[in-house]
Amino acid sequence: MLWNSLNQTVELGWDFYVPVILFVGLIAMAVPVWAAIGSAAIVMLIMSGDLPLSLVGESLFTGIDAFALTAVPLFILTGDVLVRTGLSRKFLDVAEALTCFAKGGFGSATVLVCGMFAAISGSDAAGAAAVGRMTINRLVESGYPRPYACALVAAGACTGILIPPSIAYIIIGLVLGISASTLFLAALIPGLAILVSILITNIIMNRLYAYEGGGVMTMGEWLAKLGKALKSGWYAFIVPGIIFYGIFSGRLTPTEAGATAVVVTIIMGFVLRTLTLADFPSMLVSSAKVNGVILPIIAFSAPLAEALAIMGVPQGFVTSVTSLTDDPYLLILLMIGILIAAGCVMETTPNIVILAPILKPLADNIGMNEIQFCIMMITALGVGFITPPLGLNLFVVSGITGESILKIAARAVPFVLTMLIVVILIAYVPAVSTTLLPEIYQ
């Protein structure tokens, strides 16, 4: 019904259907997403004749000609250096000391270190790989079934795009013309809410299935262990401290904070003698590979977005949806459903650059705050990282452990459900994402 209404509103023709079919077909054949988007955009422009094909090159350049995007490779490189220098293990030591007294302590420590890593790298896949290598075997030794241990890491790593600084918020800010620093501030409470929901879920699962016991210790023993961990690893928190203080105090832009974090982390690696010049080529290549996946998608999405806008698809979508119902609660549920479904089959970056310009007018139409919309969108897409068939974190932890993706996905269901509760809370309660913002955004 919605598709028929959209077709009548925009009068879609073969210049729309052929590129869509081409895009879906290329994705099904495992063609890189940027190539699929670029091919669809070029075919759409040729068939519609709305824009000269000669403008594609200009659109590709202007799509990534943004100072804010410089922060993306910087945060990716910071996360890579963090792992190479061994500072990520200091996070784990402190997280383990914080939770060692509780039942399910090491599982909770794993989730916390995922959040700590997220506060530096801004990437979920990097967090899943780094934390998974450190913790999954120890989780199994602690009594967790291997599929559940993998699901726990995959869920915790979802905070990579939800806890600021996040690459996803930089991209959606660029697409919609919103300050990344503002989005980082707005995302702080929702990101921590997702982290807490995963912690609570793990505690409940431990209560139900007795995966892991907890050490019995006095307050003095716990404080002594925590003090020892902080004494040996306090310097690891200098990097996230610089990022958070710099961005949230307004003294540094996200790009400047990323650059400062890279330099400080490298200096610390040299001082600790855990980093050498010989490590740089492999670090730079590794970071470039990740960055090389993100930026082409953004570049090739620019001409596609222009073609869709000229064809009136975003406006037609709003008209079609509101012709079916004008109930804002139902429309919000529809947007959440679309985002979760999209997150299940495609990565965050293409989802942002394709869906944000289409769904944003609908959010505006029902009076949703633009900041709230961005937070809801990224959080809903984050659920897709642990949802088949293309849950990226599932593939990452499966790749490093050899565990079946379907078994991991089955154990991830409780985490998906609790994350959905937070998504709904963000969508219907504006204060969750606007409380920390200046009054102008509330």
C-alpha positions as CSV (number, residue, x, y, z in Angstrom):
1,M,0.0,0.0,0.0
2,L,2.8,2.4,0.9
3,W,4.7,1.6,-2.3
4,N,1.6,2.2,-4.4
5,S,1.0,5.5,-2.7
6,L,4.6,6.6,-3.2
7,N,4.4,5.5,-6.9
8,Q,1.3,7.6,-7.4
9,T,2.8,10.6,-5.6
10,V,6.1,10.7,-7.3
11,E,5.1,8.9,-10.5
12,L,8.1,6.6,-10.4
13,G,9.3,5.1,-13.7
14,W,12.0,2.9,-15.0
15,D,14.5,5.6,-14.3
16,F,13.9,4.7,-10.7
17,Y,13.2,1.0,-10.8
18,V,16.2,0.0,-12.9
19,P,18.8,1.6,-10.6
20,V,17.1,0.1,-7.5
21,I,17.1,-3.4,-9.1
22,L,20.7,-2.9,-10.2
23,F,21.7,-1.8,-6.6
24,V,20.0,-4.8,-5.0
25,G,21.5,-7.2,-7.5
26,L,25.0,-5.9,-7.0
27,I,24.7,-6.1,-3.3
28,A,23.4,-9.7,-3.6
29,M,26.5,-10.5,-5.6
30,A,28.8,-9.1,-2.9
31,V,29.9,-6.2,-5.0
32,P,31.4,-3.5,-2.7
33,V,28.7,-1.1,-1.4
34,W,30.3,2.0,-2.8
35,A,30.4,0.4,-6.3
36,A,26.8,-0.6,-6.1
37,I,25.7,2.9,-5.0
38,G,27.9,4.6,-7.6
39,S,26.5,2.3,-10.4
40,A,22.9,2.9,-9.3
41,A,23.5,6.7,-9.2
42,I,25.1,6.9,-12.6
43,V,22.3,4.7,-14.2
44,M,19.7,6.9,-12.5
45,L,21.2,10.1,-13.8
46,I,21.6,8.7,-17.4
47,M,18.0,7.4,-17.5
48,S,16.3,10.4,-15.9
49,G,18.4,13.1,-17.6
50,D,17.8,15.3,-14.5
51,L,21.4,16.2,-14.1
52,P,24.3,16.2,-16.6
53,L,26.5,13.2,-16.2
54,S,29.5,15.5,-16.2
55,L,28.5,16.7,-12.7
56,V,29.2,13.3,-11.2
57,G,32.9,13.9,-10.8
58,E,32.2,17.2,-9.1
59,S,29.7,15.6,-6.8
60,L,32.2,12.9,-5.8
61,F,34.7,15.6,-4.8
62,T,32.3,17.9,-3.0
63,G,30.8,14.8,-1.2
64,I,34.0,14.3,0.8
65,D,35.4,17.8,0.7
66,A,34.6,18.5,4.3
67,F,36.9,19.3,7.2
68,A,34.7,17.2,9.6
69,L,35.5,14.0,7.7
70,T,39.2,14.4,8.6
71,A,38.2,13.2,12.0
72,V,37.2,9.8,10.7
73,P,40.7,8.5,9.7
74,L,42.1,10.1,12.9
75,F,39.8,8.2,15.2
76,I,40.3,5.0,13.3
77,L,44.1,5.4,13.6
78,T,43.9,6.2,17.3
79,G,42.0,2.9,17.9
80,D,44.7,1.0,15.9
81,V,47.6,2.6,17.8
82,L,45.7,2.0,21.1
83,V,45.8,-1.8,20.4
84,R,49.4,-1.8,19.1
85,T,50.7,0.0,22.3
86,G,48.8,-2.4,24.6
87,L,46.9,0.4,26.2
88,S,43.6,-1.4,25.5
89,R,44.7,-4.1,27.9
90,K,45.0,-1.5,30.7
91,F,41.3,-0.7,30.1
92,L,40.5,-4.3,30.6
93,D,42.5,-4.5,33.8
94,V,40.7,-1.5,35.3
95,A,37.3,-2.8,34.1
96,E,37.9,-6.2,35.6
97,A,38.9,-4.6,38.9
98,L,35.8,-2.5,38.9
99,T,33.5,-5.6,38.5
100,C,35.4,-8.4,40.1
101,F,33.3,-8.5,43.2
102,A,30.0,-9.1,41.3
103,K,28.5,-12.2,39.8
104,G,29.2,-12.2,36.1
105,G,32.1,-9.8,36.8
106,F,34.3,-10.6,33.9
107,G,31.4,-10.5,31.5
108,S,30.5,-7.0,32.8
109,A,34.2,-6.0,32.5
110,T,34.1,-7.1,28.8
111,V,31.1,-4.8,28.2
112,L,32.8,-1.9,30.0
113,V,36.0,-2.2,28.1
114,C,33.9,-2.2,24.9
115,G,32.5,1.1,26.0
116,M,36.0,2.4,26.9
117,F,37.3,1.4,23.5
118,A,34.3,3.0,21.8
119,A,35.1,6.3,23.5
120,I,38.3,6.4,21.5
121,S,38.0,4.6,18.2
122,G,34.4,5.4,17.2
123,S,34.3,2.1,15.3
124,D,32.3,-0.9,16.3
125,A,34.1,-3.4,14.1
126,A,37.5,-2.4,15.5
127,G,36.2,-2.7,19.0
128,A,34.7,-6.1,18.4
129,A,38.0,-7.4,17.0
130,A,40.2,-5.8,19.6
131,V,38.1,-6.7,22.6
132,G,37.2,-10.1,21.2
133,R,40.8,-11.2,20.9
134,M,41.4,-10.2,24.6
135,T,38.3,-11.5,26.2
136,I,36.5,-14.3,24.4
137,N,38.8,-17.2,25.5
138,R,38.8,-15.9,29.1
139,L,35.0,-15.6,29.0
140,V,34.9,-19.3,28.0
141,E,37.3,-20.2,30.8
142,S,35.1,-18.3,33.2
143,G,32.2,-20.6,32.3
144,Y,30.4,-18.8,29.5
145,P,29.4,-20.9,26.4
146,R,31.5,-19.8,23.5
147,P,28.5,-18.6,21.3
148,Y,27.3,-16.5,24.2
149,A,30.7,-15.1,24.9
150,C,30.9,-14.1,21.2
151,A,27.4,-12.5,21.4
152,L,28.4,-10.6,24.5
153,V,31.4,-9.0,22.7
154,A,29.4,-8.3,19.6
155,A,26.7,-6.6,21.6
156,G,29.2,-4.6,23.7
157,A,31.0,-3.5,20.5
158,C,27.8,-1.9,19.2
159,T,28.6,1.0,21.5
160,G,31.4,1.9,19.0
161,I,28.9,3.9,16.9
162,L,26.7,4.9,19.9
163,I,29.1,6.3,22.4
164,P,30.8,9.5,21.3
165,P,33.0,10.3,19.6
166,S,31.4,8.2,16.9
167,I,32.2,8.0,13.2
168,A,28.5,7.5,12.5
169,Y,27.6,10.9,14.1
170,I,30.2,12.6,12.1
171,I,28.7,11.2,8.9
172,I,25.1,12.0,9.7
173,G,26.1,15.5,10.9
174,L,27.8,16.0,7.5
175,V,24.8,14.7,5.6
176,L,22.2,16.7,7.4
177,G,24.3,19.8,8.2
178,I,24.4,19.4,12.0
179,S,27.4,20.0,14.2
180,A,29.2,16.7,15.1
181,S,30.1,18.2,18.6
182,T,26.4,18.8,19.2
183,L,25.5,15.2,18.2
184,F,28.3,13.9,20.4
185,L,26.9,15.7,23.4
186,A,23.3,14.5,22.7
187,A,24.5,10.9,22.2
188,L,26.2,10.7,25.6
189,I,23.1,9.6,27.6
190,P,21.6,7.3,24.9
191,G,25.0,5.7,24.4
192,L,25.5,5.0,28.1
193,A,21.9,3.8,28.3
194,I,22.7,1.1,25.6
195,L,25.8,0.2,27.5
196,V,23.9,-0.2,30.8
197,S,21.2,-2.2,29.0
198,I,23.8,-4.7,27.8
199,L,25.3,-4.9,31.3
200,I,21.9,-5.6,32.9
201,T,21.1,-8.2,30.3
202,N,24.3,-10.0,31.0
203,I,23.7,-9.9,34.8
204,I,20.2,-11.3,34.2
205,M,21.5,-14.1,32.0
206,N,24.1,-15.0,34.6
207,R,21.3,-15.2,37.2
208,L,19.3,-17.5,35.0
209,Y,22.0,-19.8,33.8
210,A,24.8,-19.4,36.3
211,Y,27.5,-18.8,33.7
212,E,30.0,-17.1,35.9
213,G,30.3,-16.9,39.7
214,G,31.6,-13.9,41.6
215,G,34.5,-13.6,44.0
216,V,33.6,-13.0,47.6
217,M,35.7,-10.1,48.8
218,T,35.5,-7.3,51.4
219,M,35.3,-3.7,50.5
220,G,38.9,-3.2,51.5
221,E,40.1,-6.1,49.2
222,W,38.0,-4.7,46.3
223,L,39.4,-1.1,46.8
224,A,42.9,-2.5,47.0
225,K,42.6,-4.4,43.7
226,L,41.0,-1.4,42.0
227,G,43.7,0.9,43.3
228,K,46.4,-1.5,42.0
229,A,44.8,-1.6,38.5
230,L,44.5,2.2,38.4
231,K,48.0,2.7,39.6
232,S,49.4,0.5,36.8
233,G,47.1,1.7,34.1
234,W,45.9,5.2,34.9
235,Y,47.8,6.7,32.0
236,A,45.7,4.8,29.5
237,F,42.8,7.1,30.4
238,I,44.7,10.2,29.3
239,V,43.6,9.6,25.7
240,P,39.8,9.4,26.3
241,G,40.1,12.2,28.8
242,I,41.6,14.4,26.1
243,I,38.9,13.5,23.6
244,F,36.0,14.0,26.0
245,Y,37.3,17.2,27.6
246,G,38.4,18.7,24.4
247,I,35.1,18.1,22.5
248,F,32.6,18.7,25.3
249,S,34.4,21.8,26.7
250,G,34.3,23.3,23.2
251,R,38.1,23.8,23.2
252,L,38.7,21.3,20.4
253,T,36.7,20.3,17.3
254,P,36.3,16.5,16.8
255,T,39.0,16.7,14.1
256,E,41.4,18.5,16.5
257,A,40.6,16.0,19.3
258,G,41.2,13.1,16.9
259,A,44.6,14.5,15.8
260,T,45.6,15.2,19.5
261,A,44.6,11.7,20.5
262,V,46.7,10.2,17.7
263,V,49.8,12.2,18.7
264,V,49.4,11.5,22.4
265,T,48.8,7.8,21.9
266,I,51.9,7.5,19.7
267,I,54.1,9.4,22.2
268,M,52.8,7.1,25.0
269,G,53.7,4.1,22.9
270,F,57.2,5.3,22.4
271,V,57.6,6.2,26.1
272,L,56.3,2.8,27.2
273,R,58.5,1.1,24.5
274,T,55.5,-0.8,23.1
275,L,55.6,1.0,19.8
276,T,58.4,1.3,17.2
277,L,58.8,2.9,13.8
278,A,58.6,-0.5,12.3
279,D,54.9,-0.7,13.5
280,F,53.9,2.4,11.5
281,P,53.5,0.9,8.0
282,S,51.2,-1.9,9.1
283,M,49.2,0.5,11.3
284,L,48.7,3.0,8.5
285,V,47.7,0.3,6.0
286,S,45.2,-1.2,8.5
287,S,43.6,2.2,9.2
288,A,43.6,3.1,5.5
289,K,41.7,-0.1,4.6
290,V,38.9,0.8,7.0
291,N,38.9,4.4,5.9
292,G,38.9,3.3,2.3
293,V,35.6,1.5,2.9
294,I,33.8,4.5,4.4
295,L,34.8,7.5,2.2
296,P,34.0,6.0,-1.2
297,I,30.5,5.3,0.1
298,I,30.0,8.9,1.2
299,A,31.4,10.2,-2.1
300,F,29.3,8.0,-4.4
301,S,26.2,8.7,-2.3
302,A,26.3,12.4,-3.1
303,P,25.1,12.1,-6.8
304,L,22.6,9.5,-5.8
305,A,21.1,11.8,-3.1
306,E,21.0,14.6,-5.7
307,A,19.1,12.4,-8.2
308,L,16.6,11.2,-5.6
309,A,16.0,14.8,-4.4
310,I,15.4,16.0,-8.0
311,M,13.0,13.1,-8.6
312,G,11.1,14.2,-5.4
313,V,11.5,10.9,-3.6
314,P,12.0,12.3,-0.1
315,Q,9.0,14.6,-0.4
316,G,6.9,11.9,-2.1
317,F,7.8,9.5,0.7
318,V,6.5,12.0,3.4
319,T,3.3,12.6,1.4
320,S,2.7,8.9,0.9
321,V,3.3,7.9,4.5
322,T,1.2,10.7,6.0
323,S,-1.7,9.9,3.6
324,L,-1.9,6.5,5.3
325,T,-1.7,7.8,8.9
326,D,-1.0,11.0,10.6
327,D,-0.5,9.5,14.0
328,P,3.1,10.5,15.1
329,Y,3.4,7.4,17.3
330,L,2.8,5.1,14.4
331,L,5.0,7.1,12.1
332,I,7.9,6.8,14.6
333,L,7.4,3.1,14.8
334,L,7.4,2.9,11.0
335,M,10.7,4.8,10.9
336,I,12.2,2.5,13.6
337,G,11.1,-0.5,11.6
338,I,12.6,0.8,8.4
339,L,15.9,1.6,10.2
340,I,16.2,-1.8,11.9
341,A,15.4,-3.6,8.7
342,A,18.0,-1.6,6.8
343,G,20.5,-2.1,9.5
344,C,20.0,-5.9,9.2
345,V,21.1,-5.9,5.5
346,M,23.5,-3.0,5.0
347,E,26.2,-1.2,6.9
348,T,25.7,2.0,8.8
349,T,27.4,4.5,6.4
350,P,25.3,3.7,3.3
351,N,22.2,3.6,5.4
352,I,22.9,7.0,6.8
353,V,23.7,8.7,3.4
354,I,20.7,7.1,1.7
355,L,18.0,7.0,4.4
356,A,18.7,10.2,6.4
357,P,17.7,12.6,3.7
358,I,14.5,10.5,3.0
359,L,13.4,10.1,6.6
360,K,14.4,13.5,8.0
361,P,11.5,15.3,6.2
362,L,9.1,12.8,7.8
363,A,10.6,13.5,11.2
364,D,10.2,17.2,10.6
365,N,6.6,16.7,9.5
366,I,5.7,15.2,12.9
367,G,7.6,17.7,14.9
368,M,10.5,15.5,16.0
369,N,13.6,17.4,17.0
370,E,16.4,17.0,14.4
371,I,18.9,16.0,17.1
372,Q,16.5,13.4,18.5
373,F,16.0,12.0,15.0
374,C,19.7,11.6,14.5
375,I,20.2,9.8,17.8
376,M,17.2,7.6,17.2
377,M,18.5,6.7,13.7
378,I,22.0,5.8,14.7
379,T,20.9,3.8,17.7
380,A,18.3,1.9,15.6
381,L,20.9,1.2,13.0
382,G,23.3,0.0,15.7
383,V,20.9,-2.8,16.6
384,G,21.6,-4.2,13.1
385,F,25.2,-4.9,14.0
386,I,24.1,-8.0,15.9
387,T,21.2,-8.9,13.7
388,P,21.4,-11.4,10.7
389,P,21.9,-11.5,7.8
390,L,24.5,-8.8,7.7
391,G,25.3,-8.1,11.4
392,L,28.8,-6.8,11.0
393,N,29.9,-7.6,14.6
394,L,28.6,-11.1,14.2
395,F,30.9,-11.7,11.3
396,V,33.9,-10.0,13.1
397,V,33.7,-12.2,16.2
398,S,32.9,-15.3,14.1
399,G,36.0,-14.6,12.0
400,I,38.3,-14.4,15.0
401,T,36.8,-17.4,16.8
402,G,35.5,-19.7,14.1
403,E,32.1,-19.9,15.8
404,S,28.9,-20.3,13.8
405,I,27.3,-16.9,13.0
406,L,23.8,-18.4,13.5
407,K,24.8,-19.7,17.0
408,I,26.1,-16.3,17.9
409,A,23.0,-14.6,16.6
410,A,20.8,-16.8,18.6
411,R,22.6,-15.9,21.8
412,A,22.4,-12.2,20.9
413,V,18.6,-12.1,20.9
414,P,18.3,-10.9,24.6
415,F,20.7,-8.1,23.8
416,V,18.7,-7.1,20.7
417,L,15.5,-6.9,22.7
418,T,17.0,-4.7,25.5
419,M,18.6,-2.4,22.9
420,L,15.2,-2.1,21.2
421,I,13.7,-0.9,24.5
422,V,16.3,1.9,24.6
423,V,15.7,2.8,20.9
424,I,11.9,3.2,21.7
425,L,12.7,5.3,24.7
426,I,14.9,7.6,22.7
427,A,12.2,7.9,20.0
428,Y,9.4,8.8,22.3
429,V,11.1,10.7,25.0
430,P,13.0,13.7,23.6
431,A,14.7,14.5,26.9
432,V,16.8,11.4,26.6
433,S,18.8,12.9,23.8
434,T,18.4,16.7,24.5
435,T,18.9,17.0,28.2
436,L,22.5,17.9,28.0
437,L,22.0,20.3,25.1
438,P,21.6,24.1,25.2
439,E,18.0,25.3,25.4
440,I,17.9,26.2,21.7
441,Y,17.9,22.4,20.8
442,Q,15.3,21.3,23.3
